[in-house]
Amino acid sequence: MPVTWNLAENPAAQWLSPSAITGALEPGADATVTLTFNPAGLAEATYNTTLRITGGSVERTVPVTLRVANYRVYLPLVIRN
């Protein structure tokens, strides 16, 4: 019997987009959720949220942090080891 899982952000984060927020899994199966970060329009700061993943009687939390920094890059960029 499949187990339904759900993903929620607390607090809601406009800068974070999960590829899925719900699904169903057979016992022993796994799922991949891709997180896309979008810093457009955000001020330079650190942004935090917590993902809450629930499924059946299981609950897990995952902290997520996005740091937006104002870096200037001048070309040509030369990196040496």
JSON list of N, CA and C in Angstrom, two decimals:
[
{"chain": "A", "resi": 1, "resn": "MET", "atom": "N", "xyz": [0.84, -1.18, 0.00]},
{"chain": "A", "resi": 1, "resn": "MET", "atom": "CA", "xyz": [0.00, 0.00, 0.00]},
{"chain": "A", "resi": 1, "resn": "MET", "atom": "C", "xyz": [0.89, 1.25, 0.00]},
{"chain": "A", "resi": 2, "resn": "PRO", "atom": "N", "xyz": [0.72, 2.16, -0.93]},
{"chain": "A", "resi": 2, "resn": "PRO", "atom": "CA", "xyz": [1.56, 3.36, -1.03]},
{"chain": "A", "resi": 2, "resn": "PRO", "atom": "C", "xyz": [1.38, 4.28, 0.19]},
{"chain": "A", "resi": 3, "resn": "VAL", "atom": "N", "xyz": [2.46, 4.97, 0.51]},
{"chain": "A", "resi": 3, "resn": "VAL", "atom": "CA", "xyz": [2.43, 5.98, 1.57]},
{"chain": "A", "resi": 3, "resn": "VAL", "atom": "C", "xyz": [2.50, 7.34, 0.90]},
{"chain": "A", "resi": 4, "resn": "THR", "atom": "N", "xyz": [1.60, 8.23, 1.26]},
{"chain": "A", "resi": 4, "resn": "THR", "atom": "CA", "xyz": [1.60, 9.59, 0.72]},
{"chain": "A", "resi": 4, "resn": "THR", "atom": "C", "xyz": [2.54, 10.45, 1.56]},
{"chain": "A", "resi": 5, "resn": "TRP", "atom": "N", "xyz": [3.41, 11.22, 0.89]},
{"chain": "A", "resi": 5, "resn": "TRP", "atom": "CA", "xyz": [4.30, 12.14, 1.58]},
{"chain": "A", "resi": 5, "resn": "TRP", "atom": "C", "xyz": [3.99, 13.56, 1.17]},
{"chain": "A", "resi": 6, "resn": "ASN", "atom": "N", "xyz": [4.31, 14.49, 2.05]},
{"chain": "A", "resi": 6, "resn": "ASN", "atom": "CA", "xyz": [4.08, 15.92, 1.81]},
{"chain": "A", "resi": 6, "resn": "ASN", "atom": "C", "xyz": [5.30, 16.71, 2.25]},
{"chain": "A", "resi": 7, "resn": "LEU", "atom": "N", "xyz": [5.56, 17.81, 1.57]},
{"chain": "A", "resi": 7, "resn": "LEU", "atom": "CA", "xyz": [6.66, 18.70, 1.90]},
{"chain": "A", "resi": 7, "resn": "LEU", "atom": "C", "xyz": [6.09, 20.09, 2.09]},
{"chain": "A", "resi": 8, "resn": "ALA", "atom": "N", "xyz": [6.48, 20.76, 3.17]},
{"chain": "A", "resi": 8, "resn": "ALA", "atom": "CA", "xyz": [6.02, 22.12, 3.43]},
{"chain": "A", "resi": 8, "resn": "ALA", "atom": "C", "xyz": [7.21, 22.96, 3.92]},
{"chain": "A", "resi": 9, "resn": "GLU", "atom": "N", "xyz": [7.17, 24.26, 3.62]},
{"chain": "A", "resi": 9, "resn": "GLU", "atom": "CA", "xyz": [8.20, 25.19, 4.06]},
{"chain": "A", "resi": 9, "resn": "GLU", "atom": "C", "xyz": [7.67, 25.96, 5.27]},
{"chain": "A", "resi": 10, "resn": "ASN", "atom": "N", "xyz": [8.53, 26.17, 6.27]},
{"chain": "A", "resi": 10, "resn": "ASN", "atom": "CA", "xyz": [8.13, 26.95, 7.44]},
{"chain": "A", "resi": 10, "resn": "ASN", "atom": "C", "xyz": [9.30, 27.82, 7.86]},
{"chain": "A", "resi": 11, "resn": "PRO", "atom": "N", "xyz": [9.24, 29.13, 7.61]},
{"chain": "A", "resi": 11, "resn": "PRO", "atom": "CA", "xyz": [8.17, 29.85, 6.94]},
{"chain": "A", "resi": 11, "resn": "PRO", "atom": "C", "xyz": [8.24, 29.66, 5.42]},
{"chain": "A", "resi": 12, "resn": "ALA", "atom": "N", "xyz": [7.16, 30.04, 4.75]},
{"chain": "A", "resi": 12, "resn": "ALA", "atom": "CA", "xyz": [7.12, 29.96, 3.29]},
{"chain": "A", "resi": 12, "resn": "ALA", "atom": "C", "xyz": [8.26, 30.81, 2.72]},
{"chain": "A", "resi": 13, "resn": "ALA", "atom": "N", "xyz": [8.93, 30.29, 1.70]},
{"chain": "A", "resi": 13, "resn": "ALA", "atom": "CA", "xyz": [10.08, 30.98, 1.11]},
{"chain": "A", "resi": 13, "resn": "ALA", "atom": "C", "xyz": [9.83, 31.18, -0.38]},
{"chain": "A", "resi": 14, "resn": "GLN", "atom": "N", "xyz": [9.66, 32.43, -0.79]},
{"chain": "A", "resi": 14, "resn": "GLN", "atom": "CA", "xyz": [9.42, 32.73, -2.21]},
{"chain": "A", "resi": 14, "resn": "GLN", "atom": "C", "xyz": [10.65, 32.43, -3.06]},
{"chain": "A", "resi": 15, "resn": "TRP", "atom": "N", "xyz": [11.81, 32.36, -2.44]},
{"chain": "A", "resi": 15, "resn": "TRP", "atom": "CA", "xyz": [13.07, 32.13, -3.15]},
{"chain": "A", "resi": 15, "resn": "TRP", "atom": "C", "xyz": [13.39, 30.66, -3.35]},
{"chain": "A", "resi": 16, "resn": "LEU", "atom": "N", "xyz": [12.54, 29.78, -2.85]},
{"chain": "A", "resi": 16, "resn": "LEU", "atom": "CA", "xyz": [12.78, 28.34, -2.92]},
{"chain": "A", "resi": 16, "resn": "LEU", "atom": "C", "xyz": [11.63, 27.66, -3.64]},
{"chain": "A", "resi": 17, "resn": "SER", "atom": "N", "xyz": [11.96, 26.83, -4.63]},
{"chain": "A", "resi": 17, "resn": "SER", "atom": "CA", "xyz": [10.94, 26.10, -5.37]},
{"chain": "A", "resi": 17, "resn": "SER", "atom": "C", "xyz": [11.28, 24.62, -5.40]},
{"chain": "A", "resi": 18, "resn": "PRO", "atom": "N", "xyz": [10.53, 23.80, -4.66]},
{"chain": "A", "resi": 18, "resn": "PRO", "atom": "CA", "xyz": [10.74, 22.35, -4.74]},
{"chain": "A", "resi": 18, "resn": "PRO", "atom": "C", "xyz": [10.09, 21.80, -6.00]},
{"chain": "A", "resi": 19, "resn": "SER", "atom": "N", "xyz": [10.68, 20.75, -6.58]},
{"chain": "A", "resi": 19, "resn": "SER", "atom": "CA", "xyz": [10.13, 20.16, -7.79]},
{"chain": "A", "resi": 19, "resn": "SER", "atom": "C", "xyz": [8.83, 19.41, -7.53]},
{"chain": "A", "resi": 20, "resn": "ALA", "atom": "N", "xyz": [8.59, 19.03, -6.28]},
{"chain": "A", "resi": 20, "resn": "ALA", "atom": "CA", "xyz": [7.33, 18.36, -5.90]},
{"chain": "A", "resi": 20, "resn": "ALA", "atom": "C", "xyz": [7.07, 18.66, -4.44]},
{"chain": "A", "resi": 21, "resn": "ILE", "atom": "N", "xyz": [5.80, 18.73, -4.07]},
{"chain": "A", "resi": 21, "resn": "ILE", "atom": "CA", "xyz": [5.45, 18.95, -2.66]},
{"chain": "A", "resi": 21, "resn": "ILE", "atom": "C", "xyz": [4.61, 17.81, -2.10]},
{"chain": "A", "resi": 22, "resn": "THR", "atom": "N", "xyz": [4.27, 16.86, -2.94]},
{"chain": "A", "resi": 22, "resn": "THR", "atom": "CA", "xyz": [3.54, 15.69, -2.49]},
{"chain": "A", "resi": 22, "resn": "THR", "atom": "C", "xyz": [3.78, 14.54, -3.46]},
{"chain": "A", "resi": 23, "resn": "GLY", "atom": "N", "xyz": [3.57, 13.35, -2.97]},
{"chain": "A", "resi": 23, "resn": "GLY", "atom": "CA", "xyz": [3.73, 12.17, -3.82]},
{"chain": "A", "resi": 23, "resn": "GLY", "atom": "C", "xyz": [3.33, 10.93, -3.06]},
{"chain": "A", "resi": 24, "resn": "ALA", "atom": "N", "xyz": [3.41, 9.80, -3.71]},
{"chain": "A", "resi": 24, "resn": "ALA", "atom": "CA", "xyz": [3.08, 8.52, -3.09]},
{"chain": "A", "resi": 24, "resn": "ALA", "atom": "C", "xyz": [4.20, 7.54, -3.39]},
{"chain": "A", "resi": 25, "resn": "LEU", "atom": "N", "xyz": [4.60, 6.78, -2.38]},
{"chain": "A", "resi": 25, "resn": "LEU", "atom": "CA", "xyz": [5.69, 5.82, -2.51]},
{"chain": "A", "resi": 25, "resn": "LEU", "atom": "C", "xyz": [5.26, 4.45, -2.02]},
{"chain": "A", "resi": 26, "resn": "GLU", "atom": "N", "xyz": [5.71, 3.43, -2.73]},
{"chain": "A", "resi": 26, "resn": "GLU", "atom": "CA", "xyz": [5.54, 2.06, -2.25]},
{"chain": "A", "resi": 26, "resn": "GLU", "atom": "C", "xyz": [6.56, 1.82, -1.14]},
{"chain": "A", "resi": 27, "resn": "PRO", "atom": "N", "xyz": [6.29, 0.93, -0.20]},
{"chain": "A", "resi": 27, "resn": "PRO", "atom": "CA", "xyz": [7.26, 0.63, 0.86]},
{"chain": "A", "resi": 27, "resn": "PRO", "atom": "C", "xyz": [8.63, 0.28, 0.28]},
{"chain": "A", "resi": 28, "resn": "GLY", "atom": "N", "xyz": [9.67, 0.87, 0.84]},
{"chain": "A", "resi": 28, "resn": "GLY", "atom": "CA", "xyz": [11.04, 0.62, 0.39]},
{"chain": "A", "resi": 28, "resn": "GLY", "atom": "C", "xyz": [11.49, 1.48, -0.78]},
{"chain": "A", "resi": 29, "resn": "ALA", "atom": "N", "xyz": [10.59, 2.23, -1.38]},
{"chain": "A", "resi": 29, "resn": "ALA", "atom": "CA", "xyz": [10.94, 3.07, -2.53]},
{"chain": "A", "resi": 29, "resn": "ALA", "atom": "C", "xyz": [11.46, 4.42, -2.03]},
{"chain": "A", "resi": 30, "resn": "ASP", "atom": "N", "xyz": [12.05, 5.18, -2.93]},
{"chain": "A", "resi": 30, "resn": "ASP", "atom": "CA", "xyz": [12.51, 6.51, -2.58]},
{"chain": "A", "resi": 30, "resn": "ASP", "atom": "C", "xyz": [12.10, 7.50, -3.65]},
{"chain": "A", "resi": 31, "resn": "ALA", "atom": "N", "xyz": [12.21, 8.79, -3.33]},
{"chain": "A", "resi": 31, "resn": "ALA", "atom": "CA", "xyz": [11.85, 9.85, -4.27]},
{"chain": "A", "resi": 31, "resn": "ALA", "atom": "C", "xyz": [12.92, 10.92, -4.20]},
{"chain": "A", "resi": 32, "resn": "THR", "atom": "N", "xyz": [13.11, 11.62, -5.30]},
{"chain": "A", "resi": 32, "resn": "THR", "atom": "CA", "xyz": [14.05, 12.72, -5.36]},
{"chain": "A", "resi": 32, "resn": "THR", "atom": "C", "xyz": [13.26, 14.01, -5.53]},
{"chain": "A", "resi": 33, "resn": "VAL", "atom": "N", "xyz": [13.57, 15.00, -4.70]},
{"chain": "A", "resi": 33, "resn": "VAL", "atom": "CA", "xyz": [12.97, 16.32, -4.82]},
{"chain": "A", "resi": 33, "resn": "VAL", "atom": "C", "xyz": [14.11, 17.30, -5.07]},
{"chain": "A", "resi": 34, "resn": "THR", "atom": "N", "xyz": [14.04, 18.02, -6.16]},
{"chain": "A", "resi": 34, "resn": "THR", "atom": "CA", "xyz": [15.05, 19.01, -6.51]},
{"chain": "A", "resi": 34, "resn": "THR", "atom": "C", "xyz": [14.61, 20.37, -6.00]},
{"chain": "A", "resi": 35, "resn": "LEU", "atom": "N", "xyz": [15.52, 21.07, -5.33]},
{"chain": "A", "resi": 35, "resn": "LEU", "atom": "CA", "xyz": [15.23, 22.41, -4.83]},
{"chain": "A", "resi": 35, "resn": "LEU", "atom": "C", "xyz": [15.91, 23.43, -5.74]},
{"chain": "A", "resi": 36, "resn": "THR", "atom": "N", "xyz": [15.15, 24.41, -6.20]},
{"chain": "A", "resi": 36, "resn": "THR", "atom": "CA", "xyz": [15.69, 25.48, -7.03]},
{"chain": "A", "resi": 36, "resn": "THR", "atom": "C", "xyz": [15.66, 26.77, -6.22]},
{"chain": "A", "resi": 37, "resn": "PHE", "atom": "N", "xyz": [16.82, 27.44, -6.16]},
{"chain": "A", "resi": 37, "resn": "PHE", "atom": "CA", "xyz": [16.95, 28.69, -5.43]},
{"chain": "A", "resi": 37, "resn": "PHE", "atom": "C", "xyz": [16.93, 29.84, -6.42]},
{"chain": "A", "resi": 38, "resn": "ASN", "atom": "N", "xyz": [16.16, 30.91, -6.11]},
{"chain": "A", "resi": 38, "resn": "ASN", "atom": "CA", "xyz": [16.07, 32.07, -6.98]},
{"chain": "A", "resi": 38, "resn": "ASN", "atom": "C", "xyz": [16.28, 33.34, -6.14]},
{"chain": "A", "resi": 39, "resn": "PRO", "atom": "N", "xyz": [17.49, 33.91, -6.18]},
{"chain": "A", "resi": 39, "resn": "PRO", "atom": "CA", "xyz": [17.75, 35.10, -5.38]},
{"chain": "A", "resi": 39, "resn": "PRO", "atom": "C", "xyz": [17.31, 36.41, -6.02]},
{"chain": "A", "resi": 40, "resn": "ALA", "atom": "N", "xyz": [16.69, 36.36, -7.19]},
{"chain": "A", "resi": 40, "resn": "ALA", "atom": "CA", "xyz": [16.29, 37.58, -7.90]},
{"chain": "A", "resi": 40, "resn": "ALA", "atom": "C", "xyz": [15.42, 38.46, -7.01]},
{"chain": "A", "resi": 41, "resn": "GLY", "atom": "N", "xyz": [15.78, 39.72, -6.92]},
{"chain": "A", "resi": 41, "resn": "GLY", "atom": "CA", "xyz": [15.00, 40.69, -6.16]},
{"chain": "A", "resi": 41, "resn": "GLY", "atom": "C", "xyz": [15.24, 40.66, -4.66]},
{"chain": "A", "resi": 42, "resn": "LEU", "atom": "N", "xyz": [16.12, 39.79, -4.18]},
{"chain": "A", "resi": 42, "resn": "LEU", "atom": "CA", "xyz": [16.39, 39.71, -2.75]},
{"chain": "A", "resi": 42, "resn": "LEU", "atom": "C", "xyz": [17.54, 40.63, -2.38]},
{"chain": "A", "resi": 43, "resn": "ALA", "atom": "N", "xyz": [17.44, 41.24, -1.21]},
{"chain": "A", "resi": 43, "resn": "ALA", "atom": "CA", "xyz": [18.52, 42.07, -0.70]},
{"chain": "A", "resi": 43, "resn": "ALA", "atom": "C", "xyz": [19.65, 41.18, -0.19]},
{"chain": "A", "resi": 44, "resn": "GLU", "atom": "N", "xyz": [20.82, 41.75, -0.08]},
{"chain": "A", "resi": 44, "resn": "GLU", "atom": "CA", "xyz": [21.96, 41.01, 0.46]},
{"chain": "A", "resi": 44, "resn": "GLU", "atom": "C", "xyz": [21.66, 40.66, 1.92]},
{"chain": "A", "resi": 45, "resn": "ALA", "atom": "N", "xyz": [21.56, 39.36, 2.19]},
{"chain": "A", "resi": 45, "resn": "ALA", "atom": "CA", "xyz": [21.21, 38.88, 3.53]},
{"chain": "A", "resi": 45, "resn": "ALA", "atom": "C", "xyz": [21.27, 37.37, 3.54]},
{"chain": "A", "resi": 46, "resn": "THR", "atom": "N", "xyz": [20.98, 36.79, 4.69]},
{"chain": "A", "resi": 46, "resn": "THR", "atom": "CA", "xyz": [20.85, 35.34, 4.84]},
{"chain": "A", "resi": 46, "resn": "THR", "atom": "C", "xyz": [19.38, 35.03, 5.05]},
{"chain": "A", "resi": 47, "resn": "TYR", "atom": "N", "xyz": [18.87, 34.10, 4.26]},
{"chain": "A", "resi": 47, "resn": "TYR", "atom": "CA", "xyz": [17.45, 33.71, 4.31]},
{"chain": "A", "resi": 47, "resn": "TYR", "atom": "C", "xyz": [17.37, 32.25, 4.76]},
{"chain": "A", "resi": 48, "resn": "ASN", "atom": "N", "xyz": [16.45, 31.97, 5.66]},
{"chain": "A", "resi": 48, "resn": "ASN", "atom": "CA", "xyz": [16.30, 30.62, 6.21]},
{"chain": "A", "resi": 48, "resn": "ASN", "atom": "C", "xyz": [14.86, 30.14, 6.13]},
{"chain": "A", "resi": 49, "resn": "THR", "atom": "N", "xyz": [14.71, 28.86, 5.97]},
{"chain": "A", "resi": 49, "resn": "THR", "atom": "CA", "xyz": [13.42, 28.20, 6.09]},
{"chain": "A", "resi": 49, "resn": "THR", "atom": "C", "xyz": [13.70, 26.77, 6.54]},
{"chain": "A", "resi": 50, "resn": "THR", "atom": "N", "xyz": [12.67, 26.07, 6.90]},
{"chain": "A", "resi": 50, "resn": "THR", "atom": "CA", "xyz": [12.79, 24.66, 7.27]},
{"chain": "A", "resi": 50, "resn": "THR", "atom": "C", "xyz": [11.81, 23.86, 6.44]},
{"chain": "A", "resi": 51, "resn": "LEU", "atom": "N", "xyz": [12.29, 22.80, 5.81]},
{"chain": "A", "resi": 51, "resn": "LEU", "atom": "CA", "xyz": [11.41, 21.89, 5.08]},
{"chain": "A", "resi": 51, "resn": "LEU", "atom": "C", "xyz": [10.89, 20.86, 6.06]},
{"chain": "A", "resi": 52, "resn": "ARG", "atom": "N", "xyz": [9.59, 20.66, 6.07]},
{"chain": "A", "resi": 52, "resn": "ARG", "atom": "CA", "xyz": [8.97, 19.64, 6.91]},
{"chain": "A", "resi": 52, "resn": "ARG", "atom": "C", "xyz": [8.42, 18.57, 5.97]},
{"chain": "A", "resi": 53, "resn": "ILE", "atom": "N", "xyz": [8.96, 17.37, 6.10]},
{"chain": "A", "resi": 53, "resn": "ILE", "atom": "CA", "xyz": [8.56, 16.27, 5.23]},
{"chain": "A", "resi": 53, "resn": "ILE", "atom": "C", "xyz": [7.84, 15.24, 6.09]},
{"chain": "A", "resi": 54, "resn": "THR", "atom": "N", "xyz": [6.61, 14.94, 5.71]},
{"chain": "A", "resi": 54, "resn": "THR", "atom": "CA", "xyz": [5.81, 13.98, 6.45]},
{"chain": "A", "resi": 54, "resn": "THR", "atom": "C", "xyz": [5.34, 12.87, 5.52]},
{"chain": "A", "resi": 55, "resn": "GLY", "atom": "N", "xyz": [5.21, 11.69, 6.08]},
{"chain": "A", "resi": 55, "resn": "GLY", "atom": "CA", "xyz": [4.71, 10.55, 5.31]},
{"chain": "A", "resi": 55, "resn": "GLY", "atom": "C", "xyz": [4.37, 9.42, 6.25]},
{"chain": "A", "resi": 56, "resn": "GLY", "atom": "N", "xyz": [3.11, 9.01, 6.27]},
{"chain": "A", "resi": 56, "resn": "GLY", "atom": "CA", "xyz": [2.69, 7.99, 7.22]},
{"chain": "A", "resi": 56, "resn": "GLY", "atom": "C", "xyz": [2.91, 8.51, 8.62]},
{"chain": "A", "resi": 57, "resn": "SER", "atom": "N", "xyz": [3.63, 7.76, 9.44]},
{"chain": "A", "resi": 57, "resn": "SER", "atom": "CA", "xyz": [3.90, 8.19, 10.82]},
{"chain": "A", "resi": 57, "resn": "SER", "atom": "C", "xyz": [5.27, 8.84, 10.96]},
{"chain": "A", "resi": 58, "resn": "VAL", "atom": "N", "xyz": [5.94, 9.12, 9.84]},
{"chain": "A", "resi": 58, "resn": "VAL", "atom": "CA", "xyz": [7.30, 9.67, 9.86]},
{"chain": "A", "resi": 58, "resn": "VAL", "atom": "C", "xyz": [7.26, 11.17, 9.57]},
{"chain": "A", "resi": 59, "resn": "GLU", "atom": "N", "xyz": [8.07, 11.92, 10.33]},
{"chain": "A", "resi": 59, "resn": "GLU", "atom": "CA", "xyz": [8.22, 13.36, 10.08]},
{"chain": "A", "resi": 59, "resn": "GLU", "atom": "C", "xyz": [9.70, 13.70, 10.18]},
{"chain": "A", "resi": 60, "resn": "ARG", "atom": "N", "xyz": [10.20, 14.45, 9.21]},
{"chain": "A", "resi": 60, "resn": "ARG", "atom": "CA", "xyz": [11.59, 14.89, 9.21]},
{"chain": "A", "resi": 60, "resn": "ARG", "atom": "C", "xyz": [11.63, 16.38, 8.90]},
{"chain": "A", "resi": 61, "resn": "THR", "atom": "N", "xyz": [12.61, 17.07, 9.45]},
{"chain": "A", "resi": 61, "resn": "THR", "atom": "CA", "xyz": [12.81, 18.47, 9.13]},
{"chain": "A", "resi": 61, "resn": "THR", "atom": "C", "xyz": [14.21, 18.65, 8.56]},
{"chain": "A", "resi": 62, "resn": "VAL", "atom": "N", "xyz": [14.32, 19.57, 7.60]},
{"chain": "A", "resi": 62, "resn": "VAL", "atom": "CA", "xyz": [15.60, 19.85, 6.94]},
{"chain": "A", "resi": 62, "resn": "VAL", "atom": "C", "xyz": [15.77, 21.37, 6.90]},
{"chain": "A", "resi": 63, "resn": "PRO", "atom": "N", "xyz": [16.79, 21.90, 7.57]},
{"chain": "A", "resi": 63, "resn": "PRO", "atom": "CA", "xyz": [17.01, 23.35, 7.49]},
{"chain": "A", "resi": 63, "resn": "PRO", "atom": "C", "xyz": [17.60, 23.72, 6.13]},
{"chain": "A", "resi": 64, "resn": "VAL", "atom": "N", "xyz": [17.17, 24.87, 5.60]},
{"chain": "A", "resi": 64, "resn": "VAL", "atom": "CA", "xyz": [17.65, 25.35, 4.30]},
{"chain": "A", "resi": 64, "resn": "VAL", "atom": "C", "xyz": [18.05, 26.81, 4.47]},
{"chain": "A", "resi": 65, "resn": "THR", "atom": "N", "xyz": [19.24, 27.15, 3.97]},
{"chain": "A", "resi": 65, "resn": "THR", "atom": "CA", "xyz": [19.75, 28.52, 4.07]},
{"chain": "A", "resi": 65, "resn": "THR", "atom": "C", "xyz": [20.18, 29.00, 2.69]},
{"chain": "A", "resi": 66, "resn": "LEU", "atom": "N", "xyz": [19.83, 30.24, 2.38]},
{"chain": "A", "resi": 66, "resn": "LEU", "atom": "CA", "xyz": [20.29, 30.91, 1.16]},
{"chain": "A", "resi": 66, "resn": "LEU", "atom": "C", "xyz": [21.00, 32.19, 1.59]},
{"chain": "A", "resi": 67, "resn": "ARG", "atom": "N", "xyz": [22.24, 32.33, 1.18]},
{"chain": "A", "resi": 67, "resn": "ARG", "atom": "CA", "xyz": [23.00, 33.55, 1.46]},
{"chain": "A", "resi": 67, "resn": "ARG", "atom": "C", "xyz": [23.13, 34.33, 0.16]},
{"chain": "A", "resi": 68, "resn": "VAL", "atom": "N", "xyz": [22.62, 35.56, 0.19]},
{"chain": "A", "resi": 68, "resn": "VAL", "atom": "CA", "xyz": [22.70, 36.43, -0.98]},
{"chain": "A", "resi": 68, "resn": "VAL", "atom": "C", "xyz": [23.79, 37.45, -0.70]},
{"chain": "A", "resi": 69, "resn": "ALA", "atom": "N", "xyz": [24.80, 37.48, -1.56]},
{"chain": "A", "resi": 69, "resn": "ALA", "atom": "CA", "xyz": [25.91, 38.40, -1.40]},
{"chain": "A", "resi": 69, "resn": "ALA", "atom": "C", "xyz": [26.08, 39.22, -2.67]},
{"chain": "A", "resi": 70, "resn": "ASN", "atom": "N", "xyz": [26.57, 40.39, -2.51]},
{"chain": "A", "resi": 70, "resn": "ASN", "atom": "CA", "xyz": [26.79, 41.29, -3.64]},
{"chain": "A", "resi": 70, "resn": "ASN", "atom": "C", "xyz": [28.27, 41.23, -4.01]},
{"chain": "A", "resi": 71, "resn": "TYR", "atom": "N", "xyz": [28.61, 40.29, -4.88]},
{"chain": "A", "resi": 71, "resn": "TYR", "atom": "CA", "xyz": [29.98, 40.15, -5.34]},
{"chain": "A", "resi": 71, "resn": "TYR", "atom": "C", "xyz": [30.13, 40.83, -6.69]},
{"chain": "A", "resi": 72, "resn": "ARG", "atom": "N", "xyz": [31.26, 41.45, -6.86]},
{"chain": "A", "resi": 72, "resn": "ARG", "atom": "CA", "xyz": [31.56, 42.04, -8.16]},
{"chain": "A", "resi": 72, "resn": "ARG", "atom": "C", "xyz": [32.64, 41.18, -8.81]},
{"chain": "A", "resi": 73, "resn": "VAL", "atom": "N", "xyz": [32.43, 40.85, -10.04]},
{"chain": "A", "resi": 73, "resn": "VAL", "atom": "CA", "xyz": [33.39, 40.07, -10.80]},
{"chain": "A", "resi": 73, "resn": "VAL", "atom": "C", "xyz": [33.88, 40.94, -11.95]},
{"chain": "A", "resi": 74, "resn": "TYR", "atom": "N", "xyz": [35.18, 41.02, -12.03]},
{"chain": "A", "resi": 74, "resn": "TYR", "atom": "CA", "xyz": [35.79, 41.78, -13.11]},
{"chain": "A", "resi": 74, "resn": "TYR", "atom": "C", "xyz": [36.47, 40.81, -14.06]},
{"chain": "A", "resi": 75, "resn": "LEU", "atom": "N", "xyz": [36.27, 41.00, -15.33]},
{"chain": "A", "resi": 75, "resn": "LEU", "atom": "CA", "xyz": [36.86, 40.10, -16.33]},
{"chain": "A", "resi": 75, "resn": "LEU", "atom": "C", "xyz": [38.13, 40.73, -16.88]},
{"chain": "A", "resi": 76, "resn": "PRO", "atom": "N", "xyz": [39.14, 39.99, -17.20]},
{"chain": "A", "resi": 76, "resn": "PRO", "atom": "CA", "xyz": [39.17, 38.54, -17.16]},
{"chain": "A", "resi": 76, "resn": "PRO", "atom": "C", "xyz": [39.35, 38.04, -15.73]},
{"chain": "A", "resi": 77, "resn": "LEU", "atom": "N", "xyz": [38.71, 36.96, -15.45]},
{"chain": "A", "resi": 77, "resn": "LEU", "atom": "CA", "xyz": [38.80, 36.30, -14.15]},
{"chain": "A", "resi": 77, "resn": "LEU", "atom": "C", "xyz": [39.87, 35.23, -14.24]},
{"chain": "A", "resi": 78, "resn": "VAL", "atom": "N", "xyz": [40.87, 35.31, -13.39]},
{"chain": "A", "resi": 78, "resn": "VAL", "atom": "CA", "xyz": [41.96, 34.35, -13.41]},
{"chain": "A", "resi": 78, "resn": "VAL", "atom": "C", "xyz": [42.00, 33.69, -12.03]},
{"chain": "A", "resi": 79, "resn": "ILE", "atom": "N", "xyz": [41.90, 32.37, -12.03]},
{"chain": "A", "resi": 79, "resn": "ILE", "atom": "CA", "xyz": [41.97, 31.61, -10.79]},
{"chain": "A", "resi": 79, "resn": "ILE", "atom": "C", "xyz": [43.17, 30.68, -10.88]},
{"chain": "A", "resi": 80, "resn": "ARG", "atom": "N", "xyz": [44.00, 30.74, -9.87]},
{"chain": "A", "resi": 80, "resn": "ARG", "atom": "CA", "xyz": [45.19, 29.89, -9.85]},
{"chain": "A", "resi": 80, "resn": "ARG", "atom": "C", "xyz": [45.21, 29.10, -8.55]},
{"chain": "A", "resi": 81, "resn": "ASN", "atom": "N", "xyz": [45.66, 27.87, -8.64]},
{"chain": "A", "resi": 81, "resn": "ASN", "atom": "CA", "xyz": [45.78, 27.03, -7.44]},
{"chain": "A", "resi": 81, "resn": "ASN", "atom": "C", "xyz": [47.13, 27.21, -6.80]}
]
